[in-house]
PDB file of C-alpha atoms in Angstrom:
ATOM      1  CA  MET A 270       0.625 -19.228  -5.685  1.00  0.00           C
ATOM      2  CA  ALA A 271       2.950 -17.605  -8.228  1.00  0.00           C
ATOM      3  CA  THR A 272       6.574 -17.092  -7.250  1.00  0.00           C
ATOM      4  CA  SER A 273       9.606 -15.920  -9.178  1.00  0.00           C
ATOM      5  CA  SER A 274      11.639 -18.617 -10.927  1.00  0.00           C
ATOM      6  CA  PRO A 275      15.089 -19.231  -9.398  1.00  0.00           C
ATOM      7  CA  VAL A 276      16.676 -17.310 -12.276  1.00  0.00           C
ATOM      8  CA  MET A 277      14.259 -14.384 -11.926  1.00  0.00           C
ATOM      9  CA  ALA A 278      14.703 -14.358  -8.147  1.00  0.00           C
ATOM     10  CA  SER A 279      18.464 -14.234  -8.606  1.00  0.00           C
ATOM     11  CA  VAL A 280      18.205 -11.352 -11.069  1.00  0.00           C
ATOM     12  CA  LEU A 281      15.890  -9.412  -8.771  1.00  0.00           C
ATOM     13  CA  THR A 282      18.125  -9.969  -5.756  1.00  0.00           C
ATOM     14  CA  ARG A 283      21.215  -8.804  -7.643  1.00  0.00           C
ATOM     15  CA  THR A 284      19.292  -5.773  -8.886  1.00  0.00           C
ATOM     16  CA  TRP A 285      18.039  -4.892  -5.418  1.00  0.00           C
ATOM     17  CA  GLN A 286      21.360  -5.461  -3.688  1.00  0.00           C
ATOM     18  CA  GLY A 287      23.456  -3.870  -6.426  1.00  0.00           C
ATOM     19  CA  ARG A 288      25.545  -0.872  -5.552  1.00  0.00           C
ATOM     20  CA  GLY A 289      25.603   2.537  -7.161  1.00  0.00           C
ATOM     21  CA  ALA A 290      22.387   2.571  -9.185  1.00  0.00           C
ATOM     22  CA  LEU A 291      20.123   1.480  -6.326  1.00  0.00           C
ATOM     23  CA  ALA A 292      20.675   4.003  -3.565  1.00  0.00           C
ATOM     24  CA  PRO A 293      18.565   3.955  -0.391  1.00  0.00           C
ATOM     25  CA  LEU A 294      16.007   6.750  -0.363  1.00  0.00           C
ATOM     26  CA  ARG A 295      17.577   9.461   1.806  1.00  0.00           C
ATOM     27  CA  GLN A 296      15.454  12.479   0.979  1.00  0.00           C
ATOM     28  CA  ALA A 297      11.979  13.281  -0.265  1.00  0.00           C
ATOM     29  CA  HIS A 298      11.161  11.994  -3.740  1.00  0.00           C
ATOM     30  CA  PRO A 299       9.048  14.257  -6.003  1.00  0.00           C
ATOM     31  CA  TYR A 300       6.292  11.628  -6.210  1.00  0.00           C
ATOM     32  CA  LEU A 301       6.016  11.443  -2.425  1.00  0.00           C
ATOM     33  CA  SER A 302       6.299  15.200  -1.955  1.00  0.00           C
ATOM     34  CA  GLY A 303       3.533  15.713  -4.487  1.00  0.00           C
ATOM     35  CA  LYS A 304       1.376  13.371  -2.438  1.00  0.00           C
ATOM     36  CA  GLY A 305       1.978  15.401   0.728  1.00  0.00           C
ATOM     37  CA  LEU A 306       3.957  12.594   2.374  1.00  0.00           C
ATOM     38  CA  SER A 307       6.911  12.771   4.724  1.00  0.00           C
ATOM     39  CA  MET A 308       9.828  10.326   4.901  1.00  0.00           C
ATOM     40  CA  LEU A 309       8.234   8.352   7.742  1.00  0.00           C
ATOM     41  CA  GLY A 310       7.942   4.717   6.616  1.00  0.00           C
ATOM     42  CA  CYS A 311      10.247   5.138   3.601  1.00  0.00           C
ATOM     43  CA  ASP A 312      13.218   3.186   4.985  1.00  0.00           C
ATOM     44  CA  GLY A 313      12.617   0.206   2.686  1.00  0.00           C
ATOM     45  CA  LEU A 314      12.499   2.220  -0.542  1.00  0.00           C
ATOM     46  CA  ARG A 315      15.318   2.785  -3.010  1.00  0.00           C
ATOM     47  CA  LEU A 316      16.168   4.811  -6.087  1.00  0.00           C
ATOM     48  CA  ALA A 317      17.084   3.717  -9.594  1.00  0.00           C
ATOM     49  CA  GLY A 318      18.077   6.912 -11.333  1.00  0.00           C
ATOM     50  CA  CYS A 319      15.102   9.200 -10.732  1.00  0.00           C
ATOM     51  CA  ALA A 320      12.602   6.376 -10.193  1.00  0.00           C
ATOM     52  CA  LEU A 321      11.396   5.249  -6.795  1.00  0.00           C
ATOM     53  CA  LEU A 322      11.678   1.475  -6.248  1.00  0.00           C
ATOM     54  CA  VAL A 323       9.333  -0.509  -4.026  1.00  0.00           C
ATOM     55  CA  PRO A 324      10.120  -4.153  -3.152  1.00  0.00           C
ATOM     56  CA  VAL A 325       7.365  -6.726  -3.651  1.00  0.00           C
ATOM     57  CA  MET A 326       7.938  -9.390  -1.000  1.00  0.00           C
ATOM     58  CA  LEU A 327       6.564 -12.906  -0.607  1.00  0.00           C
ATOM     59  CA  ASP A 328       7.456 -14.949   2.491  1.00  0.00           C
ATOM     60  CA  HIS A 329      10.581 -12.837   3.123  1.00  0.00           C
ATOM     61  CA  GLY A 330      11.719 -13.238  -0.497  1.00  0.00           C
ATOM     62  CA  LEU A 331      11.822 -10.568  -3.196  1.00  0.00           C
ATOM     63  CA  ILE A 332       9.536 -11.524  -6.111  1.00  0.00           C
ATOM     64  CA  SER A 333       9.229  -8.242  -7.991  1.00  0.00           C
ATOM     65  CA  LEU A 334       9.901  -4.512  -7.946  1.00  0.00           C
ATOM     66  CA  GLN A 335       7.584  -1.614  -8.602  1.00  0.00           C
ATOM     67  CA  SER A 336       9.091   1.539 -10.070  1.00  0.00           C
ATOM     68  CA  ILE A 337       7.341   4.890  -9.661  1.00  0.00           C
ATOM     69  CA  THR A 338       8.432   7.951 -11.582  1.00  0.00           C
ATOM     70  CA  SER A 339       8.058  11.541 -10.432  1.00  0.00           C
ATOM     71  CA  ASP A 340       4.831  11.901 -12.419  1.00  0.00           C
ATOM     72  CA  GLY A 341       3.343   8.775 -10.836  1.00  0.00           C
ATOM     73  CA  THR A 342       3.873   6.311 -13.699  1.00  0.00           C
ATOM     74  CA  LYS A 343       4.063   2.813 -12.162  1.00  0.00           C
ATOM     75  CA  LYS A 344       5.600  -0.327 -13.639  1.00  0.00           C
ATOM     76  CA  PHE A 345       6.441  -3.759 -12.267  1.00  0.00           C
ATOM     77  CA  TYR A 346       9.589  -5.672 -13.155  1.00  0.00           C
ATOM     78  CA  PRO A 347       8.949  -7.355 -16.533  1.00  0.00           C
ATOM     79  CA  GLY A 348       8.042 -11.013 -16.201  1.00  0.00           C
ATOM     80  CA  ALA A 349       8.066 -11.091 -12.418  1.00  0.00           C
ATOM     81  CA  PRO A 350       4.884 -12.135 -10.535  1.00  0.00           C
ATOM     82  CA  VAL A 351       3.129  -9.858  -8.082  1.00  0.00           C
ATOM     83  CA  LYS A 352       0.236 -12.031  -6.863  1.00  0.00           C
ATOM     84  CA  ALA A 353       0.192 -12.318  -3.036  1.00  0.00           C
ATOM     85  CA  GLY A 354       3.284 -10.087  -2.819  1.00  0.00           C
ATOM     86  CA  ALA A 355       3.264  -7.056  -0.560  1.00  0.00           C
ATOM     87  CA  PHE A 356       5.342  -4.248   0.891  1.00  0.00           C
ATOM     88  CA  VAL A 357       5.047  -4.150   4.678  1.00  0.00           C
ATOM     89  CA  LEU A 358       5.451  -1.020   6.772  1.00  0.00           C
ATOM     90  CA  ALA A 359       6.027  -2.765  10.076  1.00  0.00           C
ATOM     91  CA  ARG A 360       5.712  -1.046  13.434  1.00  0.00           C
ATOM     92  CA  PRO A 361       6.864  -2.743  16.664  1.00  0.00           C
ATOM     93  CA  ARG A 362       3.991  -3.580  19.017  1.00  0.00           C
ATOM     94  CA  ALA A 363       1.422  -2.297  16.510  1.00  0.00           C
ATOM     95  CA  ALA A 364      -2.132  -2.331  17.835  1.00  0.00           C
ATOM     96  CA  VAL A 365      -3.753  -2.771  14.422  1.00  0.00           C
ATOM     97  CA  THR A 366      -2.897  -4.157  10.986  1.00  0.00           C
ATOM     98  CA  VAL A 367      -4.096  -2.044   8.070  1.00  0.00           C
ATOM     99  CA  ILE A 368      -4.130  -3.484   4.542  1.00  0.00           C
ATOM    100  CA  CYS A 369      -4.408  -1.196   1.535  1.00  0.00           C
ATOM    101  CA  GLU A 370      -3.720  -0.905  -2.190  1.00  0.00           C
ATOM    102  CA  GLY A 371      -0.944   1.479  -3.221  1.00  0.00           C
ATOM    103  CA  LEU A 372       2.260   2.862  -1.752  1.00  0.00           C
ATOM    104  CA  ALA A 373       1.021   6.438  -1.298  1.00  0.00           C
ATOM    105  CA  THR A 374      -2.091   5.192   0.497  1.00  0.00           C
ATOM    106  CA  GLY A 375       0.016   2.915   2.679  1.00  0.00           C
ATOM    107  CA  LEU A 376       2.406   5.701   3.646  1.00  0.00           C
ATOM    108  CA  ALA A 377      -0.477   8.094   4.342  1.00  0.00           C
ATOM    109  CA  VAL A 378      -2.099   5.549   6.651  1.00  0.00           C
ATOM    110  CA  TYR A 379       1.225   4.715   8.323  1.00  0.00           C
ATOM    111  CA  GLN A 380       1.919   8.386   8.935  1.00  0.00           C
ATOM    112  CA  CYS A 381      -1.577   9.102  10.266  1.00  0.00           C
ATOM    113  CA  VAL A 382      -2.372   5.951  12.253  1.00  0.00           C
ATOM    114  CA  ARG A 383       0.580   5.837  14.625  1.00  0.00           C
ATOM    115  CA  ALA A 384      -0.445   2.487  16.186  1.00  0.00           C
ATOM    116  CA  ALA A 385      -0.613   0.647  12.847  1.00  0.00           C
ATOM    117  CA  SER A 386       1.504  -1.685  10.799  1.00  0.00           C
ATOM    118  CA  VAL A 387       0.526  -1.316   7.148  1.00  0.00           C
ATOM    119  CA  VAL A 388       0.523  -3.900   4.369  1.00  0.00           C
ATOM    120  CA  VAL A 389       0.620  -2.533   0.808  1.00  0.00           C
ATOM    121  CA  ALA A 390      -0.960  -4.994  -1.657  1.00  0.00           C
ATOM    122  CA  PHE A 391      -0.352  -2.754  -4.723  1.00  0.00           C
ATOM    123  CA  ASP A 392      -3.835  -3.109  -6.243  1.00  0.00           C
ATOM    124  CA  CYS A 393      -7.349  -4.091  -5.238  1.00  0.00           C
ATOM    125  CA  GLY A 394      -7.151  -7.431  -7.035  1.00  0.00           C
ATOM    126  CA  ASN A 395      -4.241  -8.432  -4.835  1.00  0.00           C
ATOM    127  CA  LEU A 396      -5.964  -7.715  -1.504  1.00  0.00           C
ATOM    128  CA  LEU A 397      -7.498 -11.190  -1.238  1.00  0.00           C
ATOM    129  CA  PRO A 398      -4.315 -13.110  -2.202  1.00  0.00           C
ATOM    130  CA  VAL A 399      -2.298 -11.076   0.293  1.00  0.00           C
ATOM    131  CA  ILE A 400      -4.768 -11.710   3.104  1.00  0.00           C
ATOM    132  CA  GLN A 401      -4.871 -15.404   2.263  1.00  0.00           C
ATOM    133  CA  ARG A 402      -1.094 -15.510   2.531  1.00  0.00           C
ATOM    134  CA  ILE A 403      -0.360 -13.417   5.628  1.00  0.00           C
ATOM    135  CA  LYS A 404      -3.454 -14.502   7.604  1.00  0.00           C
ATOM    136  CA  PRO A 405      -3.521 -11.392   9.820  1.00  0.00           C
ATOM    137  CA  THR A 406      -4.805 -11.677  13.370  1.00  0.00           C
ATOM    138  CA  GLY A 407      -5.766  -9.222  16.080  1.00  0.00           C
ATOM    139  CA  ALA A 408      -7.323  -5.900  15.092  1.00  0.00           C
ATOM    140  CA  VAL A 409      -7.439  -5.752  11.278  1.00  0.00           C
ATOM    141  CA  VAL A 410      -8.952  -3.291   8.809  1.00  0.00           C
ATOM    142  CA  ILE A 411      -8.725  -2.826   5.059  1.00  0.00           C
ATOM    143  CA  ALA A 412      -8.202   0.842   4.156  1.00  0.00           C
ATOM    144  CA  ALA A 413      -9.970   0.645   0.815  1.00  0.00           C
ATOM    145  CA  ASP A 414      -9.970   2.978  -2.153  1.00  0.00           C
ATOM    146  CA  ASN A 415     -13.376   4.446  -2.894  1.00  0.00           C
ATOM    147  CA  ASP A 416     -13.596   4.383  -6.689  1.00  0.00           C
ATOM    148  CA  TRP A 417     -16.732   6.485  -6.780  1.00  0.00           C
ATOM    149  CA  ARG A 418     -16.035   7.839 -10.250  1.00  0.00           C
ATOM    150  CA  THR A 419     -15.938   4.306 -11.650  1.00  0.00           C
ATOM    151  CA  GLN A 420     -19.164   3.623  -9.761  1.00  0.00           C
ATOM    152  CA  ALA A 421     -20.823   6.618 -11.390  1.00  0.00           C
ATOM    153  CA  ALA A 422     -19.575   5.791 -14.880  1.00  0.00           C
ATOM    154  CA  ARG A 423     -19.729   2.007 -14.934  1.00  0.00           C
ATOM    155  CA  GLY A 424     -21.962   0.940 -12.062  1.00  0.00           C
ATOM    156  CA  PHE A 425     -19.396  -0.778  -9.870  1.00  0.00           C
ATOM    157  CA  ASN A 426     -16.715   0.251  -7.383  1.00  0.00           C
ATOM    158  CA  PRO A 427     -13.643  -2.017  -7.752  1.00  0.00           C
ATOM    159  CA  GLY A 428     -11.819  -0.641  -4.715  1.00  0.00           C
ATOM    160  CA  LEU A 429     -14.727  -1.217  -2.354  1.00  0.00           C
ATOM    161  CA  ASP A 430     -15.975  -4.413  -3.985  1.00  0.00           C
ATOM    162  CA  LYS A 431     -12.575  -6.133  -3.801  1.00  0.00           C
ATOM    163  CA  ALA A 432     -11.933  -4.865  -0.284  1.00  0.00           C
ATOM    164  CA  ARG A 433     -15.263  -6.140   1.016  1.00  0.00           C
ATOM    165  CA  ASN A 434     -14.742  -9.490  -0.678  1.00  0.00           C
ATOM    166  CA  ALA A 435     -11.327  -9.832   0.958  1.00  0.00           C
ATOM    167  CA  ALA A 436     -12.647  -8.690   4.335  1.00  0.00           C
ATOM    168  CA  GLU A 437     -15.325 -11.382   4.314  1.00  0.00           C
ATOM    169  CA  LEU A 438     -12.621 -14.053   4.271  1.00  0.00           C
ATOM    170  CA  ILE A 439     -11.386 -13.210   7.768  1.00  0.00           C
ATOM    171  CA  GLY A 440     -14.151 -11.005   9.150  1.00  0.00           C
ATOM    172  CA  CYS A 441     -12.143  -7.791   9.341  1.00  0.00           C
ATOM    173  CA  GLY A 442     -13.453  -4.278   8.854  1.00  0.00           C
ATOM    174  CA  VAL A 443     -13.329  -1.989   5.829  1.00  0.00           C
ATOM    175  CA  ALA A 444     -12.723   1.756   6.032  1.00  0.00           C
ATOM    176  CA  PHE A 445     -12.969   4.028   3.023  1.00  0.00           C
ATOM    177  CA  PRO A 446     -12.891   7.805   2.497  1.00  0.00           C
ATOM    178  CA  GLU A 447     -16.150   9.504   1.641  1.00  0.00           C
ATOM    179  CA  ASP A 448     -17.108  12.900   0.247  1.00  0.00           C
ATOM    180  CA  ILE A 449     -13.708  13.666  -1.267  1.00  0.00           C
ATOM    181  CA  GLU A 450     -12.666  14.519  -4.810  1.00  0.00           C
ATOM    182  CA  GLY A 451     -10.090  11.716  -4.924  1.00  0.00           C
ATOM    183  CA  SER A 452     -10.467   8.059  -4.108  1.00  0.00           C
ATOM    184  CA  ASP A 453      -7.922   6.990  -1.480  1.00  0.00           C
ATOM    185  CA  TRP A 454      -6.670   7.879   1.977  1.00  0.00           C
ATOM    186  CA  ASP A 455      -3.774   9.929   0.662  1.00  0.00           C
ATOM    187  CA  ASP A 456      -6.270  12.040  -1.268  1.00  0.00           C
ATOM    188  CA  ALA A 457      -8.267  12.346   1.943  1.00  0.00           C
ATOM    189  CA  MET A 458      -5.208  13.403   3.933  1.00  0.00           C
ATOM    190  CA  ARG A 459      -4.546  16.265   1.540  1.00  0.00           C
ATOM    191  CA  GLN A 460      -8.191  17.298   1.235  1.00  0.00           C
ATOM    192  CA  TYR A 461      -9.048  17.159   4.941  1.00  0.00           C
ATOM    193  CA  GLY A 462      -6.465  19.840   5.741  1.00  0.00           C
ATOM    194  CA  GLN A 463      -5.701  20.746   9.336  1.00  0.00           C
ATOM    195  CA  GLY A 464      -6.402  17.848  11.672  1.00  0.00           C
ATOM    196  CA  ALA A 465      -6.377  15.348   8.797  1.00  0.00           C
ATOM    197  CA  ALA A 466      -4.116  12.835  10.563  1.00  0.00           C
ATOM    198  CA  LYS A 467      -6.299  12.589  13.654  1.00  0.00           C
ATOM    199  CA  ARG A 468      -9.462  12.397  11.549  1.00  0.00           C
ATOM    200  CA  ILE A 469      -8.067   9.601   9.371  1.00  0.00           C
ATOM    201  CA  GLU A 470      -6.783   7.730  12.412  1.00  0.00           C
ATOM    202  CA  ARG A 471     -10.212   7.929  14.038  1.00  0.00           C
ATOM    203  CA  LEU A 472     -12.061   6.815  10.898  1.00  0.00           C
ATOM    204  CA  ILE A 473      -9.787   3.843  10.221  1.00  0.00           C
ATOM    205  CA  LEU A 474      -9.534   2.616  13.805  1.00  0.00           C
ATOM    206  CA  ALA A 475     -13.325   2.801  14.163  1.00  0.00           C
ATOM    207  CA  LYS A 476     -13.655   0.097  11.486  1.00  0.00           C
ATOM    208  CA  ALA A 477     -10.979  -2.273  12.826  1.00  0.00           C
ATOM    209  CA  GLN A 478     -12.304  -5.664  13.917  1.00  0.00           C
ATOM    210  CA  TYR A 479     -10.626  -8.500  15.805  1.00  0.00           C
ATOM    211  CA  VAL A 480     -10.066 -11.634  13.774  1.00  0.00           C
TER     212      VAL A 480
END
């Protein structure tokens, strides 16, 4: 399992804990506002200039950072590993653990499924390494992206394929949005309109399985 070198870990920690440039997120960021998201679940995020910063954590240690600009451009800290790292939106006494790809999807699920703790794996290829590391128990579901456009163009659906592969490891469920123009649960939240939160909560919880 890849981890940051001691030097890299030290640099990341100093960057994250530095004062002035890295301010805690106190108000809505344009990227989040554009995604229709509130500030619920944003306590662990910070700002570097105009960029949103997301910590990538591994066993309580910081291994990388993801920056997200207002237009949605995403970059990881150069040279730092991401494999098996995650950003966790923890909720005390959560009834279900939901694992997903990106930050916007994770926040959408966290804001809609009020009984859930959410684990953001950052991309579909990292779902399996994250699950292997955290070994979730209880009610668990992967809130997968539905890459239907890729399916139509190239004959495979990476979001669903990777999610189902990861789910097989522990026997959890997979929930994915259908019949929407976008691909993820944040897209679904914005497209579903009135009653979206309750609809998403119902769809995701219906696929949760005990592991």
